[in-house]
XYZ file of C-alpha atoms in Angstrom:
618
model
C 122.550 91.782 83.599
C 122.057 94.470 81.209
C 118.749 95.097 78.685
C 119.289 96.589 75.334
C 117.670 100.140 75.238
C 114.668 100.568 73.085
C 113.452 104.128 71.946
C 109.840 102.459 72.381
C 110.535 102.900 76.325
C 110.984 106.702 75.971
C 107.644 107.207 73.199
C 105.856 105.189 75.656
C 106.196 106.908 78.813
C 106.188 110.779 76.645
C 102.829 109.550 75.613
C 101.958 108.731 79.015
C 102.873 112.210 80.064
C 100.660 113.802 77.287
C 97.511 111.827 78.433
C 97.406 111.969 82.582
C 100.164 115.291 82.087
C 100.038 117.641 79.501
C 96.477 117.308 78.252
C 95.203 117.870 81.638
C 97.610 121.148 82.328
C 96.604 122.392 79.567
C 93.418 122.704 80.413
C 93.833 123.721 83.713
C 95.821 126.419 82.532
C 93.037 127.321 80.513
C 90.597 127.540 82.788
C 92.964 129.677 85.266
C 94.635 131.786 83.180
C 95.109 135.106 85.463
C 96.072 136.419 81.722
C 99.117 134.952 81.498
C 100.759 134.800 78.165
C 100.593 131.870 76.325
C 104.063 131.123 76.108
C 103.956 131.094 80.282
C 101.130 128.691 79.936
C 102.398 126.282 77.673
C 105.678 126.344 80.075
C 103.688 125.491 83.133
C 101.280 122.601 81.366
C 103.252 119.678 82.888
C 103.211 121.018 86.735
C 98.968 121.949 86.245
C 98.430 118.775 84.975
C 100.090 116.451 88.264
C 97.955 119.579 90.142
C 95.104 118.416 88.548
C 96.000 114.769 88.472
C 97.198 114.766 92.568
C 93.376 115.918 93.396
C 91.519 112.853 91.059
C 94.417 111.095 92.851
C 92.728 112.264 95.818
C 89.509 111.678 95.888
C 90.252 108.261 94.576
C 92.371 107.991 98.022
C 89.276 109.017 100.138
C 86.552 107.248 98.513
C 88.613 103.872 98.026
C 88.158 103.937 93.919
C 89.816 101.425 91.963
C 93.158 102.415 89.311
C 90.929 102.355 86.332
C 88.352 104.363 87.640
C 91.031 107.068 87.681
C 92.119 106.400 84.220
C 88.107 106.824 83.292
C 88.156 110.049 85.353
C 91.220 111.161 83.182
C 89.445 110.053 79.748
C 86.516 112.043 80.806
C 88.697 115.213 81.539
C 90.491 114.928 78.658
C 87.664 114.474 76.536
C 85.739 117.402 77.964
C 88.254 119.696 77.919
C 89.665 119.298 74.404
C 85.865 119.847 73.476
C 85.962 123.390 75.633
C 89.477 124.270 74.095
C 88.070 123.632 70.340
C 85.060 125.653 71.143
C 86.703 128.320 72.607
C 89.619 128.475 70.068
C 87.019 128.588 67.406
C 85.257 132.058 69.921
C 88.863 133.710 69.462
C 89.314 132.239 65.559
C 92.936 130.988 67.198
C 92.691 128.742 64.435
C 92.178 131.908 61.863
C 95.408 133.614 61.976
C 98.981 131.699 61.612
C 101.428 132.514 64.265
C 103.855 135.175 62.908
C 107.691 133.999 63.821
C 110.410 136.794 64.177
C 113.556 135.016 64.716
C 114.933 138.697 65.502
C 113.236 138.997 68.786
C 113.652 137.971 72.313
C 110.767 135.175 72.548
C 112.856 133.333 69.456
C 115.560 134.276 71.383
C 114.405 132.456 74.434
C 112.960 129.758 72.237
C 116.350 128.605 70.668
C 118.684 128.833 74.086
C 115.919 126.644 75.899
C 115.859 124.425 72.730
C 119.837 123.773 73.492
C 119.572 123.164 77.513
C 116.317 120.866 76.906
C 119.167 118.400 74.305
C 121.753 118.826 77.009
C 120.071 118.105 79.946
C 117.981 114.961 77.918
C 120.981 113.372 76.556
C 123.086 113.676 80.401
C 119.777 112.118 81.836
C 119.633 109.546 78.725
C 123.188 108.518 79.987
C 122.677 108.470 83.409
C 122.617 104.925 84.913
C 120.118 104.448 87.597
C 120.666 102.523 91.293
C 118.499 99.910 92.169
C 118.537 100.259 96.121
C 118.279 102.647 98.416
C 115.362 105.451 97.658
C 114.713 103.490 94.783
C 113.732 100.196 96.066
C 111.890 101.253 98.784
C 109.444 103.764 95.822
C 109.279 100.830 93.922
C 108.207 98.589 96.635
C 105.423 100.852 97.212
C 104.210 101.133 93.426
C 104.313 97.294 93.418
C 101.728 96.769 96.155
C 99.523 99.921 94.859
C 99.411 98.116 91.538
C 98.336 95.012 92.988
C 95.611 96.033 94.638
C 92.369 96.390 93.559
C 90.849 99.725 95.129
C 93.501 102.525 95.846
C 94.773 101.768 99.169
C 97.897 103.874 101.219
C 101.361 102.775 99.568
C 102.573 99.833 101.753
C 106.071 98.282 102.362
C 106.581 94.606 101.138
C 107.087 93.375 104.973
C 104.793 90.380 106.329
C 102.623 93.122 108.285
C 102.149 95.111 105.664
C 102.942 98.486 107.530
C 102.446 102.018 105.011
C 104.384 103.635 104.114
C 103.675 106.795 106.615
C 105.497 110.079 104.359
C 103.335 108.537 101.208
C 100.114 108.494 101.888
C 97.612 110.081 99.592
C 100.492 109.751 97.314
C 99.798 111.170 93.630
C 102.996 110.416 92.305
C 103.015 106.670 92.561
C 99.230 106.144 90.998
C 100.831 108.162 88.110
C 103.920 105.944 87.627
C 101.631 103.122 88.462
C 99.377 104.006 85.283
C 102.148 104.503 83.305
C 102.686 100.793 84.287
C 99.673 99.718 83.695
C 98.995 101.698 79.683
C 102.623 100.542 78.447
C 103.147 97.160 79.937
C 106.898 98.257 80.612
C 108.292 96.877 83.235
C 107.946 99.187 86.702
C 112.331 99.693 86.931
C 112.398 100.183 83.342
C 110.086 103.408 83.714
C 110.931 104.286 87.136
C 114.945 104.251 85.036
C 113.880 105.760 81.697
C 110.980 108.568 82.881
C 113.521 111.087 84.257
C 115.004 111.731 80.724
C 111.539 112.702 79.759
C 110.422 114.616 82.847
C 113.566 116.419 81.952
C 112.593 117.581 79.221
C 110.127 120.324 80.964
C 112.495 121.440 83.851
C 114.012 124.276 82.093
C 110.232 125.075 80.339
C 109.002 125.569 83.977
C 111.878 127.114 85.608
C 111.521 129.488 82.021
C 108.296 130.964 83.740
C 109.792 131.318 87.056
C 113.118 133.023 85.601
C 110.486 135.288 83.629
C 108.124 135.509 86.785
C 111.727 137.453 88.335
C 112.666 139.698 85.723
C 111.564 141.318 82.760
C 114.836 142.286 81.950
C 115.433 138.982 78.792
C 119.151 139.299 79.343
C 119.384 138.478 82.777
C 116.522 136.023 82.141
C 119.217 134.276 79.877
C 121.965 134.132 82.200
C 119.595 132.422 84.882
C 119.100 130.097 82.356
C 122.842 128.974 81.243
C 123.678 129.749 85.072
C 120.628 127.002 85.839
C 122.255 124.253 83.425
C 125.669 124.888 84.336
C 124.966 124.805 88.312
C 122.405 121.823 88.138
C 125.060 119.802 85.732
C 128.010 120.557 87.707
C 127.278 121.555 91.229
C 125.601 118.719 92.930
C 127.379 118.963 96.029
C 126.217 122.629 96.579
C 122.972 122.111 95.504
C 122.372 118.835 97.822
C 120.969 117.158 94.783
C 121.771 115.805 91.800
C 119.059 116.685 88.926
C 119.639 114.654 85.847
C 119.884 111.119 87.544
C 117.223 111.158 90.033
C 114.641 113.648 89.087
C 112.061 110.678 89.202
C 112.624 110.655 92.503
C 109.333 112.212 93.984
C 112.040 114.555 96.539
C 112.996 115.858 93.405
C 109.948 115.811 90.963
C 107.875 118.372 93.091
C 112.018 120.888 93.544
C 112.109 120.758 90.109
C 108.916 120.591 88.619
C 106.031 122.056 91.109
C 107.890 124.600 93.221
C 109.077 126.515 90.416
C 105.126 127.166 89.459
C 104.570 127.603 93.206
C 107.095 130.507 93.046
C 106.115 132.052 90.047
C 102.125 132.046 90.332
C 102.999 133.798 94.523
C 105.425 136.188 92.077
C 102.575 137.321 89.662
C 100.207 137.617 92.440
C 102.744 140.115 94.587
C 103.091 141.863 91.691
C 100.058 142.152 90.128
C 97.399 140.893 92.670
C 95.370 138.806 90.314
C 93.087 136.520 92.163
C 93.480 133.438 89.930
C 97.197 133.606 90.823
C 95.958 133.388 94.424
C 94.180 129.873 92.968
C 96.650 128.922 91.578
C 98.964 128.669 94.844
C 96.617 127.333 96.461
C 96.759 124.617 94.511
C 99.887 124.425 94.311
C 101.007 124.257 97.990
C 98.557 121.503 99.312
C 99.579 119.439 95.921
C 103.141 119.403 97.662
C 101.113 116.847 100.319
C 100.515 114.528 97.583
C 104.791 113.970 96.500
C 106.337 115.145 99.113
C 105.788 117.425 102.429
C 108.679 119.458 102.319
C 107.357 121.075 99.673
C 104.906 123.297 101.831
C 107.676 123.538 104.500
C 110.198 125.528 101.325
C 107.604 127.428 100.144
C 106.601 129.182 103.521
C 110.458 129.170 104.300
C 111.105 131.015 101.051
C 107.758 133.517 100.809
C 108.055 134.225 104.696
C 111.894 134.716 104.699
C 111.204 137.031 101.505
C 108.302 139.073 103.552
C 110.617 139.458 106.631
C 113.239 141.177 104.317
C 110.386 143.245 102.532
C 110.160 144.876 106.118
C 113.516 145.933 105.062
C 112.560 147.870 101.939
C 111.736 151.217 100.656
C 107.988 151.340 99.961
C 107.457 148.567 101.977
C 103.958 148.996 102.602
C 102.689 148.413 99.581
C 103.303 144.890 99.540
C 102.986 143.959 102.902
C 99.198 143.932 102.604
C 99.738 140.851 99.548
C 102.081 139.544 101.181
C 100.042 138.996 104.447
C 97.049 137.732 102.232
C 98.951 135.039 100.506
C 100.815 133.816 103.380
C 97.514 133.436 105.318
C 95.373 131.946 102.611
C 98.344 129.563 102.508
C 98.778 128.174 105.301
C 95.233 128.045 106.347
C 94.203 126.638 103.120
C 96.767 123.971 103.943
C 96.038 122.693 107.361
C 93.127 119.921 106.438
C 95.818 118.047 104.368
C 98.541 118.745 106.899
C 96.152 116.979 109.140
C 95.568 114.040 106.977
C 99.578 113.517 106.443
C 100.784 114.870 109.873
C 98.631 111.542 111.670
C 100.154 109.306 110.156
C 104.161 110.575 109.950
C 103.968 111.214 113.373
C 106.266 107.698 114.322
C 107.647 108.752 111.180
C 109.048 112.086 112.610
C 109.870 110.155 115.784
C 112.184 108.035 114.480
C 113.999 110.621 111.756
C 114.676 112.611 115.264
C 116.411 109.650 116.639
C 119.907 110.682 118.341
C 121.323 108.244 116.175
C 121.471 110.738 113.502
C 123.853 112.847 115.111
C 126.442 110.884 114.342
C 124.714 110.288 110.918
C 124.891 114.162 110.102
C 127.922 114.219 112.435
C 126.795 117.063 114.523
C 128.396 120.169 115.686
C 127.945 120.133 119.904
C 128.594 123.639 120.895
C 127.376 121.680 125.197
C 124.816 119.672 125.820
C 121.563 119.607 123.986
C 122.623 122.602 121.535
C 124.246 121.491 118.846
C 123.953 121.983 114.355
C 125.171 120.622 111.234
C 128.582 120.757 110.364
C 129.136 123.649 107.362
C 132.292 122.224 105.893
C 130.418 118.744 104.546
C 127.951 121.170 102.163
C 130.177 123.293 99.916
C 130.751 126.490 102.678
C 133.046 128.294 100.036
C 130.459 128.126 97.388
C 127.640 128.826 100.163
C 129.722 131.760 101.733
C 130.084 133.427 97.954
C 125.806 133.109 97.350
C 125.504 134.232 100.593
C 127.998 137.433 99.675
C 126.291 138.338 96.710
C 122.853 137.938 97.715
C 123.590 139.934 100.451
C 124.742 142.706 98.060
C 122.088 142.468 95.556
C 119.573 143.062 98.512
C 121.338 146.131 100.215
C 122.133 147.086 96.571
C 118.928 146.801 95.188
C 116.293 148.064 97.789
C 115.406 151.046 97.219
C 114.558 150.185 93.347
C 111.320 149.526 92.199
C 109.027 147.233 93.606
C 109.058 144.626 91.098
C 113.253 144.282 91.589
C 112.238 144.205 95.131
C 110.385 141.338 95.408
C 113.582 139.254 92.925
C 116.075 140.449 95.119
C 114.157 139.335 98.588
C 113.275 136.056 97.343
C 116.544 135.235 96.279
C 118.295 136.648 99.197
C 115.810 135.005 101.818
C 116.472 131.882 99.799
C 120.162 131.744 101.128
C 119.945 133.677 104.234
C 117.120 131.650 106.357
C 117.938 128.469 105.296
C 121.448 129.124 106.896
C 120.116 130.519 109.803
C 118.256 127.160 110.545
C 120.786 124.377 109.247
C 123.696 125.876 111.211
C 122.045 126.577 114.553
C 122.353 125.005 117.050
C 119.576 126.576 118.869
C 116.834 125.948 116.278
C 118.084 122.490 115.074
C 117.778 120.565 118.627
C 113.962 122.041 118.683
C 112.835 121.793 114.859
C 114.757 118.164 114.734
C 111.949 117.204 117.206
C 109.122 119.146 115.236
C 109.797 117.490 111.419
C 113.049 115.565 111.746
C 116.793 116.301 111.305
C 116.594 114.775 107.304
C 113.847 117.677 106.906
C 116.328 120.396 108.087
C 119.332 119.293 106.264
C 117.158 119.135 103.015
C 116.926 122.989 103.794
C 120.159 123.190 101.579
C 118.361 122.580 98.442
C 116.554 126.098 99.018
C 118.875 128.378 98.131
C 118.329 129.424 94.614
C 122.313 129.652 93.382
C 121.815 129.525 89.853
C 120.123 132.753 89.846
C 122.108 134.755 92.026
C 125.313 133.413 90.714
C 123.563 134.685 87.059
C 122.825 137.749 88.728
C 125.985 138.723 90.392
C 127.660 138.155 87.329
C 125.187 140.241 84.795
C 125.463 143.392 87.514
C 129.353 142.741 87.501
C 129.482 142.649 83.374
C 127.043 145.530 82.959
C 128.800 147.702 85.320
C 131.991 147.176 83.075
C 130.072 147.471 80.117
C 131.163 144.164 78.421
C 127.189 143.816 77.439
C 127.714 146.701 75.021
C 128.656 145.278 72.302
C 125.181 144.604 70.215
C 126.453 143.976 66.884
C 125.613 140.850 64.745
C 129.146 139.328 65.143
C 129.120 139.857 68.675
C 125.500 138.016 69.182
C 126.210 135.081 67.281
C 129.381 134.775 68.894
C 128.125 134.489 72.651
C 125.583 131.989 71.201
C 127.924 129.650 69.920
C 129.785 130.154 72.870
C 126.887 128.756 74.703
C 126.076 126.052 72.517
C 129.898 124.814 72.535
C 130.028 124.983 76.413
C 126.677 123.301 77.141
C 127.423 120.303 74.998
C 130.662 120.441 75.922
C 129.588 119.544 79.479
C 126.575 117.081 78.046
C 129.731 115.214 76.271
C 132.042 115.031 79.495
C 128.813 114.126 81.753
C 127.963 111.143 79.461
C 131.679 109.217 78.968
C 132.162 105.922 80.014
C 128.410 105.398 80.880
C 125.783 103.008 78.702
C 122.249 104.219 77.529
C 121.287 100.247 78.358
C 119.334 99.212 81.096
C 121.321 97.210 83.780
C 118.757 94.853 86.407
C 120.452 93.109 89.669
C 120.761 89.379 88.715
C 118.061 88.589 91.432
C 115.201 89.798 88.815
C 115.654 86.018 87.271
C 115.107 84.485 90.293
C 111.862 86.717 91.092
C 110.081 85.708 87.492
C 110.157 82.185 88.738
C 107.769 83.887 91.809
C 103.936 84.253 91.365
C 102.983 87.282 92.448
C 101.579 87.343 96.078
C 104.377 84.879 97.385
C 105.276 85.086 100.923
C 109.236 84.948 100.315
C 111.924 84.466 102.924
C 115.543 85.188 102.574
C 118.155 87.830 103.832
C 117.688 91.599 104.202
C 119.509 93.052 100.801
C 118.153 90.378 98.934
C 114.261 90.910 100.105
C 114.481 94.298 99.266
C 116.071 93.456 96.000
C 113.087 90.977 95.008
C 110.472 93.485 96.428
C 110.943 96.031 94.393
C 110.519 93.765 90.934
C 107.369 91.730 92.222
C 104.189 92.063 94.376
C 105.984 89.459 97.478
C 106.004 89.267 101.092
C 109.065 88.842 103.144
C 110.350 89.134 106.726
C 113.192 92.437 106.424
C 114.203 95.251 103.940
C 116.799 97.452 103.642
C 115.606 100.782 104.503
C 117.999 103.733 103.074
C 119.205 105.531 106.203
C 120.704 105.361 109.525
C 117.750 102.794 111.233
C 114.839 101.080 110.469
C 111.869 103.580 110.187
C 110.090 99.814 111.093
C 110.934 97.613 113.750
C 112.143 94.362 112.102
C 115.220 93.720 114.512
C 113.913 90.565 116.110
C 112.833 89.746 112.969
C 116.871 90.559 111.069
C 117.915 88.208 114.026
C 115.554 85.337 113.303
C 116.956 85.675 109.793
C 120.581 85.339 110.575
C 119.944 82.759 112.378
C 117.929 80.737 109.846
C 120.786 81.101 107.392
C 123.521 80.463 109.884
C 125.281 77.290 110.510
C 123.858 77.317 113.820
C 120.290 76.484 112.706
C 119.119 73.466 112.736
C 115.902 71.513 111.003
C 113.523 72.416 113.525
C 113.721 76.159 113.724
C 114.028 76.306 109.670
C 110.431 73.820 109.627
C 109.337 76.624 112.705
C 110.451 79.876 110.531
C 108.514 78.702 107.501
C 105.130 77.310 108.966
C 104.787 80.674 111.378
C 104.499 82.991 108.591
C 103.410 80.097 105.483
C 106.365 80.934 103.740
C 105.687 80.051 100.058
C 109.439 80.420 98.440
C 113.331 80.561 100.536
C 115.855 82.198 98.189
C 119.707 81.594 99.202
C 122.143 84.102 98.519
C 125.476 81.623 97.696
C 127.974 84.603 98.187
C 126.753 85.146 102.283
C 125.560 82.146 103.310
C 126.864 78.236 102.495
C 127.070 75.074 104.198
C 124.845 73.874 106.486
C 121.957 75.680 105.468
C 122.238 74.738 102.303
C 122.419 71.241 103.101
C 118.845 72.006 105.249
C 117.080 73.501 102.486
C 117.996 70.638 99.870
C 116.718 68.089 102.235
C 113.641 70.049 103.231
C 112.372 71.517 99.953
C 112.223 71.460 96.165
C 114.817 73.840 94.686
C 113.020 75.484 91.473
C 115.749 77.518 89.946
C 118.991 78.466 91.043
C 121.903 80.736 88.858
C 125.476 81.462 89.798
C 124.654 83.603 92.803
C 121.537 82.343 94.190
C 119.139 79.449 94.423
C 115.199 79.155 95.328
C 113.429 76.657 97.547
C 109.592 76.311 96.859
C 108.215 74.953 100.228
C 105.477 71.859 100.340
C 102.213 72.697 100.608
């Protein structure tokens, strides 16, 4: 079943993003401005604001508030700080003097090649169909039950028990998706499909500042930018993630759209030691607790592995100090929320370091109880050239000045440690135990390829001079170029797929539900009702290699109530032990004598082509 797409979806979540997003940043930004420019600022609005928004988030977790008192909190933010902004634009007479445009120089440069990767990336996104299982149903699941409630409670999976979900609590990112709900009235799958087009949108604006945060050479800031569409469009095997289909995902919301401010904010402190940049980190790390953990675990993996190298370096100890300082205010200003996350993933962690996913990952055993992940399943010929030139840039590069330096080490430390973990087999058996073998593997995303692809090709061009040529012709030339290839790939990325809205055909079957229903029926098709409605049932699907639950006794009892083997006794026993409301039959698994049990027993309510529902008596 397919819905027709309305442009009303995508003006209703943008104006979502403005009110709990944008405004907020902006403000923030204000208030910790570390005299950035304001082009950096309005780049990093978005990322600020879910900073911002992930502490109210907070606080509401901890004191047990209700949604719309966070929605007040926001209004009152919002209101206060467009007050501050008007009075202190009206201080600098912002207002007085018109903003002078030369479309000769680098900024309008910038402005229009960002302009053409912000259409290509929206319209591949825009095109990209989304998957309702998987990830996906187990988020929405969560968002469901967080809406339903009335105080803000831990995200929960829609089993009987009600068990949390452990790696979300304190979880920022589904109260935001759950207002977004709650302002627009669209339908929770429709936003969860439609709000990565729009969150889009500001992925090259923030990766901007970090690209600018690297270099102040605008050149080579240009080729990290084409390099960053063409790798993130093109590249998903090497990059162990796929960008313009899934960055609502929260694994990918805080890669794409928080680390990059995590990076740049440590860059401008290393380099210029401003304290608010310090903040700003700060910030930025323990926000990482509130979408996703592994966000603290990159950022130490790529400022420590960038340190180590430092040690490397001409000059080396005049950065060693900062880099001490930030590591340690870091970490230490991270362990209360590590705490507060760590108790409850700890059967979490257990069970992602089950030996079952050794044969998952399919393993590499060197002898017994050393062992790694297999290099040829993650793009080795595209990791081994990275690898190659990073490794030049970094030999190449370090006895320049401090500021190439610091570029250099990052990006080098962001392909060489990661490496060094994922493909030993003397760290992986240890860390596997310490934050789980799905952590380590995720280790891959690190690597920052777009940028030292762009910058082993702008060395390569510039030592052959082909960057000479600075005449009109020449400019507007390589501009086109860029234009033609980037919508060239937006164009082959988008054939053959639909800008509609496609729903599994259970969603019928789960209107006829009232919300709260305690729901019994197979595994797939639980999870596919649970993730439409507020219900209870007896199994999901999780997305992996075993049940981060335990619900085996429980899949058993289920095959066995649908098999031709039960009888009317067990199916009456099933439903009055957990007051089972609602019994949906899938017609493509199960048939015949079940079938024949349910008609007799209960009322059937609805039924389509591929399943029917049973409403129980009272």
């Amino acid at each position: 079943m397919e819905l027709t797409f309305s442009i009303g979806w995508l003006f209703s979540i943008l104006g979502n993003v403005i009110w709990y997003l944008l405004i907020p940043g902006a403000i923030l930004v204000t208030l910790v401005n570390s005299e950035r420019k304001i082009y950096k600022n309005i780049c990093v609005c978005f990322p600020c604001g879910f900073i911002l928004f992930s502490f109210v988030s907070f606080l509401g977790y901890l004191t047990n508030a209700s949604l719309e008192s966070i929605k007040t909190v926001i209004l009152l933010i919002n209101v206060v700080g467009v007050i501050f902004f008007l009075y202190r634009a009206r201080q600098k007479k912002i207002f007085s003097y018109p903003p002078k445009i030369n479309i000769y120089s680098d900024s309008f440069k910038d402005l229009i090649l960002l302009n053409v990767i912000i259409i290509g990336l929206f319209v591949i996104s825009l095109y990209s169909e989304w998957y309702p299982r998987g990830d996906a149903s187990i988020h929405l699941q969560g968002i469901q039950n967080l809406i339903s409630e009335k105080n803000l409670v831990f995200p929960f999976y829609s089993l009987f028990d009600y068990p949390i979900i452990p790696d979300h609590t304190y979880d920022a990112y589904y109260v935001l998706l759950a207002m977004f709900n709650m302002d627009s009235g669209i339908s929770l799958d429709i936003i969860w499909h439609y709000s990565t087009p729009i969150f889009i949108l500001f992925v090259p604006l923030v990766s901007y500042d970090l690209f600018r945060s690297l270099s102040d050479d605008r050149k080579l800031v240009r080729f990290f930018i084409i390099s960053f569409f063409i790798c993130s469009t093109t590249m998903p095997g090497l990059l162990n993630a796929t960008l313009t289909d899934a960055l609502v995902y929260p694994n990918r919301f805080y890669f794409y759209l928080i680390l990059p401010l995590m990076l740049s904010v440590s860059i401008d402190y290393l380099k210029k030691g401003h304290i608010k940049s310090l903040v700003l980190s700060i910030l930025c790390i323990n926000t990482f607790f509130f979408v996703h953990q592994s966000g603290f675990l990159f950022t130490l993996l790529l400022l420590g592995g960038a340190f180590i190298l430092n040690l490397f370096c001409k000059d080396w100890r005049e950065s060693f100090k900062k880099y001490l300082i930030l590591l340690i205010f870091l970490i230490v200003s991270s362990l209360p929320l590590l705490y507060l996350k760590l108790s409850p993933n700890l059967s979490f962690i257990q069970k992602a370091s089950d030996d079952i996913w050794k044969s998952h990952y399919r393993f590499v055993e060197f002898s017994e109880g050393f062992y790694a992940f297999p290099i040829g399943r993650y793009g080795k010929w595209g990791m081994l050239l990275a690898l190659c030139i990073a490794i030049y840039l970094f030999i190449r590069k370090r006895k320049d000045n401090n500021s190439v330096i610091l570029t250099t080490s990052l990006l080098t430390a962001s392909i060489i440690f990661p490496l060094l973990i994922v493909f030993n087999p003397i760290i992986v058996p240890f860390l596997g135990k310490l934050i789980s073998y799905p952590a380590i593997v995720r280790m891959l995303r690190v690597p920052m390829y777009s940028c030292i692809f762009a910058y082993g090709f702008y060395i390569l061009i510039k030592d052959i001079k082909i960057l000479a040529n600075n005449s009109a012709l020449s400019k507007s030339i390589k501009l086109f170029s860029v234009i033609a290839v980037v919508y060239m790939i937006a164009i082959t990325q988008i054939a053959d797929r639909d800008i509609g809205h496609k729903v599994p055909i259970i969603s019928e079957i789960v209107k006829q539900i009232p919300s709260g229903s305690t729901v019994y029926s197979d595994q797939m098709t639980c999870s596919d009702m649970a993730q439409f409605k507020k219900i209870n049932v007896p199994i999901i699907k999780f997305n992996g290699t075993i049940d981060l639950v335990p619900i085996n006794e429980k899949k058993i009892e289920v095959l066995h109530f649908f098999s031709n083997d039960s009888d009317e006794n067990f199916v009456r026993e099933v439903i009055e032990k957990y007051h089972v409301d609602y019994v949906v039959l899938n017609k493509s698994k199960f048939s015949g004598r079940i079938k024949l049990i349910l008609n007799k027993l209960f009322i059937k309510v609805y039924e389509n082509k591929n399943y029917s529902l049973y409403q129980t008596p009272d």
